[in-house]
Amino acid sequence: MVVLVAKPTIEQHQIPLIKSPKQSTFLSIIPIIDLSDPVSASTSMVKACSEYGFFKVTSHGIPMELINKLEAEAVKFFSLPQIEKERLGQPNPFGYGNKKIGANGDFGWLEYLLLDITSKSKNKSFISSFLSEPSATSFCAALNEYIAAMRRLARQVLELLADGLGVKQRDIFSKLVMNEESDSVFRVNHYPPYPLLQGFNCSLTGFGEHTDPQVISVLRSNNTAGLQIALRDGSWVSVPPDQESFFINVGDSLQVLTNGRFRSVKHRVLANGMRSRLSMIYFGGPAPKQRLAPLQQLMEEGEQSLYKEFTWFEYKASAYKSRLADNRLAQFEKQKQLMSDGKTLINHQ
């Protein structure tokens, strides 16, 4: 079922409607990891990554003042007249976007900023057109400080995961996202209210179902519901909002590195009512030339690799060509490759 959004534009956007879950489907067993106890945290993280690919961290040490400052700056930006935001141009892929997600037909009830935060980024068009303006000075300051905090938190989480797996090299994962060549991005999503759906027991798709391609994602949102994750049985459950904590997603790359032991979590966001939702996500990715394959340190004797080796550049290029809901890892799975080769052999006989 689809709905045409209000205020017709040159191109009508069709955004799917999804039946709203009952309140009882909120995930009450979501793993909550207290970072003040590293030994317990490392063990609990491994369990959470294996079962859900998702968990919440508390006692993270990031000041609420910093979090609130960047959120306020983001709210200020999204409150600008639409014509001012759209003068920044269409995202390619970085910059300001509205409803259209990517270039392959995905739409959602949101607007967003997508920023390339790599130290050697050559894509400066968005920064030069907005973030370098005098009016954006406070936005820039808050953004730089927040991203630095996200990098520290991502490193802490990834090193605790290495501890929990019993890997002697603590930076086996964290070095992938902390290297100066690392390809990380930062995203701010704004899901406006949509009061026309009140009383209809359904929600607009804010951001369609997908997994994150990177190693790890660190998410913070305001106190508005909407985030859902998929369980192993395919059912969707809602995640209770918590504006003082951070949520961690296992990405596709970490699933590959652990040979499937850690699960890249499928998730989506629903836009459903009178309140707007704002989320800020740090995506920690490896360097473009980094080769990704299951780590031998994590392989048991006789265990076979589920994935063929590929570079992050190859994977990201493939991901950008896909739809949100596509299984992006499928073409890199060895079993899928063997099945494909088998079909080709049969067709030639």
Tab-separated table of C-alpha atoms in Angstrom:
chain	number	residue	atom	x	y	z
A	1	MET	CA	0.000	0.000	0.000
A	2	VAL	CA	1.327	3.449	-0.876
A	3	VAL	CA	0.368	7.031	-0.200
A	4	LEU	CA	1.118	10.164	-2.177
A	5	VAL	CA	2.637	12.768	0.071
A	6	ALA	CA	1.015	16.138	0.423
A	7	LYS	CA	2.098	19.195	-1.559
A	8	PRO	CA	2.617	17.750	-5.061
A	9	THR	CA	5.959	18.475	-6.659
A	10	ILE	CA	7.328	17.999	-10.160
A	11	GLU	CA	7.696	14.301	-9.353
A	12	GLN	CA	5.172	12.587	-7.074
A	13	HIS	CA	6.833	10.383	-4.472
A	14	GLN	CA	5.193	7.140	-3.481
A	15	ILE	CA	6.020	6.268	0.110
A	16	PRO	CA	4.864	2.893	1.500
A	17	LEU	CA	2.488	2.701	4.445
A	18	ILE	CA	3.204	0.127	7.149
A	19	LYS	CA	0.752	-1.161	9.732
A	20	SER	CA	1.711	0.187	13.141
A	21	PRO	CA	2.846	-2.419	15.692
A	22	LYS	CA	1.093	-2.853	19.009
A	23	GLN	CA	2.789	-1.274	21.985
A	24	SER	CA	3.418	-4.735	23.400
A	25	THR	CA	5.836	-5.408	20.555
A	26	PHE	CA	8.394	-2.981	21.959
A	27	LEU	CA	11.582	-4.939	22.444
A	28	SER	CA	11.785	-5.247	26.221
A	29	ILE	CA	14.768	-7.593	26.062
A	30	ILE	CA	17.023	-5.228	24.138
A	31	PRO	CA	20.617	-5.749	25.343
A	32	ILE	CA	21.768	-2.843	27.515
A	33	ILE	CA	25.531	-2.611	27.958
A	34	ASP	CA	27.023	-0.600	30.826
A	35	LEU	CA	30.410	0.644	29.619
A	36	SER	CA	31.554	1.382	33.182
A	37	ASP	CA	32.167	-2.371	33.617
A	38	PRO	CA	34.471	-3.339	30.706
A	39	VAL	CA	34.790	-7.027	31.600
A	40	SER	CA	31.050	-7.606	31.746
A	41	ALA	CA	30.476	-5.290	28.781
A	42	SER	CA	32.800	-7.203	26.455
A	43	THR	CA	31.065	-10.521	27.149
A	44	SER	CA	27.579	-9.035	26.862
A	45	MET	CA	28.454	-7.268	23.606
A	46	VAL	CA	29.540	-10.489	21.911
A	47	LYS	CA	26.272	-12.142	22.928
A	48	ALA	CA	24.238	-9.167	21.719
A	49	CYS	CA	26.055	-9.026	18.360
A	50	SER	CA	25.504	-12.745	17.844
A	51	GLU	CA	21.803	-12.718	18.731
A	52	TYR	CA	20.584	-9.323	17.528
A	53	GLY	CA	23.410	-7.384	15.883
A	54	PHE	CA	22.157	-4.499	17.989
A	55	PHE	CA	22.467	-3.160	21.531
A	56	LYS	CA	22.298	-0.030	23.653
A	57	VAL	CA	25.234	1.437	25.564
A	58	THR	CA	25.000	3.467	28.760
A	59	SER	CA	27.697	5.145	30.889
A	60	HIS	CA	29.326	6.268	27.635
A	61	GLY	CA	30.805	9.445	29.110
A	62	ILE	CA	29.646	11.752	26.315
A	63	PRO	CA	28.214	14.961	27.821
A	64	MET	CA	24.533	15.604	27.196
A	65	GLU	CA	25.443	19.239	26.608
A	66	LEU	CA	27.404	18.242	23.500
A	67	ILE	CA	24.631	15.961	22.252
A	68	ASN	CA	21.952	18.588	22.810
A	69	LYS	CA	24.046	21.296	21.179
A	70	LEU	CA	24.395	19.435	17.903
A	71	GLU	CA	20.752	18.399	17.958
A	72	ALA	CA	19.718	22.022	18.409
A	73	GLU	CA	21.890	23.066	15.462
A	74	ALA	CA	20.381	20.319	13.321
A	75	VAL	CA	16.855	21.356	14.274
A	76	LYS	CA	17.750	24.932	13.356
A	77	PHE	CA	18.952	23.792	9.927
A	78	PHE	CA	15.894	21.663	9.163
A	79	SER	CA	13.670	24.575	10.241
A	80	LEU	CA	15.039	26.733	7.410
A	81	PRO	CA	12.691	27.483	4.494
A	82	GLN	CA	12.681	24.621	2.017
A	83	ILE	CA	14.023	26.822	-0.756
A	84	GLU	CA	17.122	27.613	1.328
A	85	LYS	CA	17.822	23.963	2.006
A	86	GLU	CA	17.271	22.937	-1.593
A	87	ARG	CA	19.680	25.562	-2.928
A	88	LEU	CA	22.409	23.205	-1.728
A	89	GLY	CA	21.514	20.954	-4.638
A	90	GLN	CA	20.764	17.266	-4.865
A	91	PRO	CA	23.004	14.954	-2.797
A	92	ASN	CA	25.674	13.252	-4.883
A	93	PRO	CA	25.702	11.338	-2.606
A	94	PHE	CA	26.638	13.869	0.104
A	95	GLY	CA	24.655	16.946	1.035
A	96	TYR	CA	20.990	17.662	1.701
A	97	GLY	CA	18.323	15.204	0.599
A	98	ASN	CA	14.549	15.256	0.814
A	99	LYS	CA	12.383	12.110	0.514
A	100	LYS	CA	14.537	10.507	-2.164
A	101	ILE	CA	17.040	8.032	-0.675
A	102	GLY	CA	19.823	7.110	-3.058
A	103	ALA	CA	19.479	6.893	-6.819
A	104	ASN	CA	17.624	3.592	-7.175
A	105	GLY	CA	13.994	4.327	-6.390
A	106	ASP	CA	13.802	4.391	-2.591
A	107	PHE	CA	11.719	7.092	-0.918
A	108	GLY	CA	10.904	7.897	2.691
A	109	TRP	CA	9.168	10.544	4.762
A	110	LEU	CA	12.352	12.310	5.800
A	111	GLU	CA	14.947	14.920	4.975
A	112	TYR	CA	18.589	14.478	5.793
A	113	LEU	CA	22.160	15.684	5.764
A	114	LEU	CA	24.799	13.192	4.676
A	115	LEU	CA	28.384	14.272	5.323
A	116	ASP	CA	31.691	12.792	4.255
A	117	ILE	CA	33.885	13.061	7.368
A	118	THR	CA	37.034	11.372	6.118
A	119	SER	CA	40.186	13.382	6.755
A	120	LYS	CA	41.222	13.202	3.102
A	121	SER	CA	37.827	13.768	1.567
A	122	LYS	CA	37.822	15.349	-1.888
A	123	ASN	CA	34.077	15.955	-1.790
A	124	LYS	CA	33.907	19.446	-0.298
A	125	SER	CA	30.944	20.820	-2.271
A	126	PHE	CA	28.487	20.620	0.588
A	127	ILE	CA	30.940	21.909	3.177
A	128	SER	CA	31.862	24.885	1.001
A	129	SER	CA	28.219	25.723	0.298
A	130	PHE	CA	26.898	25.537	3.832
A	131	LEU	CA	29.210	24.488	6.640
A	132	SER	CA	31.799	27.106	5.707
A	133	GLU	CA	29.298	29.961	5.830
A	134	PRO	CA	29.559	32.327	8.827
A	135	SER	CA	26.009	31.394	9.868
A	136	ALA	CA	27.100	27.759	10.266
A	137	THR	CA	30.046	28.402	12.602
A	138	SER	CA	28.306	26.974	15.672
A	139	PHE	CA	27.016	24.015	13.635
A	140	CYS	CA	30.572	23.215	12.507
A	141	ALA	CA	31.993	23.465	16.013
A	142	ALA	CA	29.338	21.164	17.473
A	143	LEU	CA	29.666	18.756	14.547
A	144	ASN	CA	33.447	18.415	14.824
A	145	GLU	CA	33.309	17.857	18.572
A	146	TYR	CA	30.501	15.330	18.290
A	147	ILE	CA	32.178	13.331	15.521
A	148	ALA	CA	35.391	13.157	17.562
A	149	ALA	CA	33.350	11.741	20.455
A	150	MET	CA	31.692	9.205	18.120
A	151	ARG	CA	35.081	7.993	16.897
A	152	ARG	CA	36.213	7.443	20.480
A	153	LEU	CA	33.021	5.578	21.345
A	154	ALA	CA	33.230	3.401	18.222
A	155	ARG	CA	36.840	2.513	19.049
A	156	GLN	CA	35.904	1.651	22.631
A	157	VAL	CA	33.060	-0.615	21.534
A	158	LEU	CA	35.120	-2.376	18.855
A	159	GLU	CA	38.017	-3.003	21.239
A	160	LEU	CA	35.657	-4.426	23.848
A	161	LEU	CA	34.265	-6.730	21.168
A	162	ALA	CA	37.789	-7.942	20.407
A	163	ASP	CA	38.294	-8.576	24.139
A	164	GLY	CA	35.053	-10.517	24.318
A	165	LEU	CA	36.105	-12.695	21.389
A	166	GLY	CA	39.431	-13.438	23.040
A	167	VAL	CA	41.488	-11.776	20.306
A	168	LYS	CA	44.914	-10.684	21.543
A	169	GLN	CA	45.097	-7.819	19.054
A	170	ARG	CA	42.638	-5.387	20.672
A	171	ASP	CA	42.561	-3.081	17.648
A	172	ILE	CA	41.756	-5.853	15.152
A	173	PHE	CA	38.445	-4.097	14.404
A	174	SER	CA	39.002	-0.559	15.644
A	175	LYS	CA	42.047	0.077	13.447
A	176	LEU	CA	39.783	-0.294	10.420
A	177	VAL	CA	37.740	2.769	11.363
A	178	MET	CA	40.452	4.819	13.114
A	179	ASN	CA	42.971	4.863	10.276
A	180	GLU	CA	43.321	8.256	8.566
A	181	GLU	CA	42.265	6.564	5.326
A	182	SER	CA	39.098	5.171	6.929
A	183	ASP	CA	35.926	5.880	5.002
A	184	SER	CA	33.390	7.084	7.569
A	185	VAL	CA	30.261	9.166	7.092
A	186	PHE	CA	27.866	11.054	9.330
A	187	ARG	CA	24.142	11.317	8.792
A	188	VAL	CA	21.439	13.449	10.386
A	189	ASN	CA	17.872	12.334	9.618
A	190	HIS	CA	14.784	14.436	10.274
A	191	TYR	CA	11.370	12.734	10.102
A	192	PRO	CA	8.679	15.468	10.094
A	193	PRO	CA	5.298	14.895	11.752
A	194	TYR	CA	2.499	13.493	9.590
A	195	PRO	CA	-0.733	14.131	11.537
A	196	LEU	CA	-2.975	12.984	8.649
A	197	LEU	CA	-2.310	9.380	9.692
A	198	GLN	CA	-3.615	9.849	13.227
A	199	GLY	CA	-6.219	7.180	14.035
A	200	PHE	CA	-5.460	4.998	10.996
A	201	ASN	CA	-3.201	2.466	12.810
A	202	CYS	CA	-0.492	2.818	10.194
A	203	SER	CA	2.731	4.730	9.632
A	204	LEU	CA	4.629	6.173	6.720
A	205	THR	CA	7.948	4.607	5.881
A	206	GLY	CA	10.555	7.046	7.113
A	207	PHE	CA	13.600	5.007	6.120
A	208	GLY	CA	13.004	1.614	4.519
A	209	GLU	CA	14.395	-1.677	5.763
A	210	HIS	CA	18.132	-2.143	5.225
A	211	THR	CA	21.409	-3.155	6.802
A	212	ASP	CA	24.371	-0.807	7.181
A	213	PRO	CA	27.331	-1.645	4.912
A	214	GLN	CA	30.042	-0.348	7.266
A	215	VAL	CA	31.760	-1.978	10.238
A	216	ILE	CA	29.728	-0.274	12.957
A	217	SER	CA	27.037	2.383	13.326
A	218	VAL	CA	26.530	4.560	16.397
A	219	LEU	CA	23.016	6.006	16.602
A	220	ARG	CA	21.450	8.621	18.826
A	221	SER	CA	17.900	9.932	18.450
A	222	ASN	CA	15.575	12.266	20.274
A	223	ASN	CA	12.844	10.901	22.517
A	224	THR	CA	10.518	9.894	19.667
A	225	ALA	CA	9.725	6.296	18.718
A	226	GLY	CA	10.035	4.929	15.191
A	227	LEU	CA	13.111	2.680	15.057
A	228	GLN	CA	12.451	-1.023	14.474
A	229	ILE	CA	14.792	-3.987	14.085
A	230	ALA	CA	14.142	-7.389	12.515
A	231	LEU	CA	14.640	-10.540	14.571
A	232	ARG	CA	15.997	-13.777	13.140
A	233	ASP	CA	12.468	-15.061	12.506
A	234	GLY	CA	11.741	-12.034	10.321
A	235	SER	CA	9.407	-10.303	12.763
A	236	TRP	CA	9.761	-6.590	13.407
A	237	VAL	CA	9.983	-5.144	16.903
A	238	SER	CA	10.041	-1.522	18.000
A	239	VAL	CA	12.968	-0.126	19.942
A	240	PRO	CA	11.991	2.164	22.851
A	241	PRO	CA	13.600	5.602	22.384
A	242	ASP	CA	16.287	6.700	24.827
A	243	GLN	CA	17.810	10.086	24.116
A	244	GLU	CA	20.542	9.710	26.746
A	245	SER	CA	22.000	6.447	25.397
A	246	PHE	CA	23.535	5.288	22.124
A	247	PHE	CA	22.460	2.373	19.978
A	248	ILE	CA	25.046	0.251	18.187
A	249	ASN	CA	24.402	-1.551	14.891
A	250	VAL	CA	26.589	-4.336	13.542
A	251	GLY	CA	27.300	-3.564	9.880
A	252	ASP	CA	27.781	-5.881	6.913
A	253	SER	CA	31.566	-5.528	7.075
A	254	LEU	CA	31.710	-6.742	10.680
A	255	GLN	CA	29.471	-9.670	9.773
A	256	VAL	CA	31.990	-10.648	7.106
A	257	LEU	CA	34.999	-10.187	9.414
A	258	THR	CA	33.413	-12.534	11.977
A	259	ASN	CA	32.346	-15.018	9.273
A	260	GLY	CA	28.711	-14.522	10.133
A	261	ARG	CA	29.086	-14.928	13.883
A	262	PHE	CA	27.978	-11.331	14.328
A	263	ARG	CA	24.722	-10.425	12.612
A	264	SER	CA	24.310	-7.301	10.516
A	265	VAL	CA	20.955	-6.101	11.793
A	266	LYS	CA	18.145	-5.235	9.414
A	267	HIS	CA	16.321	-2.125	10.604
A	268	ARG	CA	13.891	0.562	9.484
A	269	VAL	CA	12.263	3.768	10.735
A	270	LEU	CA	8.554	4.594	10.753
A	271	ALA	CA	7.210	8.139	10.726
A	272	ASN	CA	3.971	8.004	12.602
A	273	GLY	CA	2.305	10.963	14.133
A	274	MET	CA	2.396	14.358	15.709
A	275	ARG	CA	6.041	14.466	16.789
A	276	SER	CA	9.120	14.847	14.623
A	277	ARG	CA	12.029	12.472	14.997
A	278	LEU	CA	15.679	13.462	14.702
A	279	SER	CA	18.500	10.922	14.608
A	280	MET	CA	22.260	11.337	14.258
A	281	ILE	CA	24.311	8.382	13.029
A	282	TYR	CA	28.053	7.863	12.794
A	283	PHE	CA	29.016	5.117	10.312
A	284	GLY	CA	32.525	3.763	10.862
A	285	GLY	CA	33.865	2.329	7.620
A	286	PRO	CA	37.242	0.925	6.528
A	287	ALA	CA	39.662	2.431	4.022
A	288	PRO	CA	38.693	1.987	0.353
A	289	LYS	CA	41.608	-0.386	-0.322
A	290	GLN	CA	40.997	-2.436	2.833
A	291	ARG	CA	40.392	-6.077	1.975
A	292	LEU	CA	37.506	-7.697	3.811
A	293	ALA	CA	37.290	-11.409	4.559
A	294	PRO	CA	36.694	-13.564	7.658
A	295	LEU	CA	39.567	-13.143	10.123
A	296	GLN	CA	41.641	-16.277	10.636
A	297	GLN	CA	41.947	-15.463	14.354
A	298	LEU	CA	38.202	-16.017	14.697
A	299	MET	CA	37.928	-19.162	12.581
A	300	GLU	CA	37.657	-22.507	14.321
A	301	GLU	CA	39.635	-25.480	13.035
A	302	GLY	CA	38.060	-26.720	9.825
A	303	GLU	CA	35.691	-23.765	9.546
A	304	GLN	CA	35.119	-22.599	5.985
A	305	SER	CA	34.885	-18.966	4.950
A	306	LEU	CA	31.357	-17.927	4.022
A	307	TYR	CA	32.564	-14.990	1.945
A	308	LYS	CA	35.007	-14.382	-0.844
A	309	GLU	CA	37.516	-11.590	-0.270
A	310	PHE	CA	36.679	-8.104	-1.546
A	311	THR	CA	37.722	-4.512	-0.906
A	312	TRP	CA	35.585	-1.928	0.845
A	313	PHE	CA	35.634	0.141	-2.357
A	314	GLU	CA	34.157	-2.802	-4.285
A	315	TYR	CA	31.493	-3.373	-1.674
A	316	LYS	CA	30.516	0.271	-1.333
A	317	ALA	CA	30.264	0.640	-5.110
A	318	SER	CA	27.970	-2.383	-5.192
A	319	ALA	CA	25.883	-1.076	-2.277
A	320	TYR	CA	25.298	2.295	-3.964
A	321	LYS	CA	23.843	0.486	-6.968
A	322	SER	CA	21.363	-1.494	-4.868
A	323	ARG	CA	17.958	-0.826	-3.350
A	324	LEU	CA	17.726	-0.418	0.407
A	325	ALA	CA	16.113	-3.806	1.045
A	326	ASP	CA	18.507	-5.781	-1.177
A	327	ASN	CA	20.791	-8.392	0.349
A	328	ARG	CA	24.008	-6.593	-0.476
A	329	LEU	CA	26.234	-9.409	0.722
A	330	ALA	CA	24.607	-12.028	-1.511
A	331	GLN	CA	27.010	-11.628	-4.429
A	332	PHE	CA	29.988	-11.957	-2.082
A	333	GLU	CA	28.805	-15.152	-0.413
A	334	LYS	CA	30.786	-18.209	-1.453
A	335	GLN	CA	27.783	-20.516	-1.404
A	336	LYS	CA	25.849	-18.205	-3.702
A	337	GLN	CA	28.863	-18.084	-6.015
A	338	LEU	CA	29.095	-21.901	-6.079
A	339	MET	CA	25.381	-22.187	-6.884
A	340	SER	CA	25.744	-19.635	-9.664
A	341	ASP	CA	28.758	-21.465	-11.108
A	342	GLY	CA	26.818	-24.735	-10.934
A	343	LYS	CA	23.905	-23.312	-12.899
A	344	THR	CA	26.298	-21.954	-15.524
A	345	LEU	CA	27.944	-25.376	-15.872
A	346	ILE	CA	24.562	-27.087	-16.316
A	347	ASN	CA	23.488	-24.547	-18.925
A	348	HIS	CA	26.621	-25.284	-20.977
A	349	GLN	CA	26.194	-29.051	-20.909
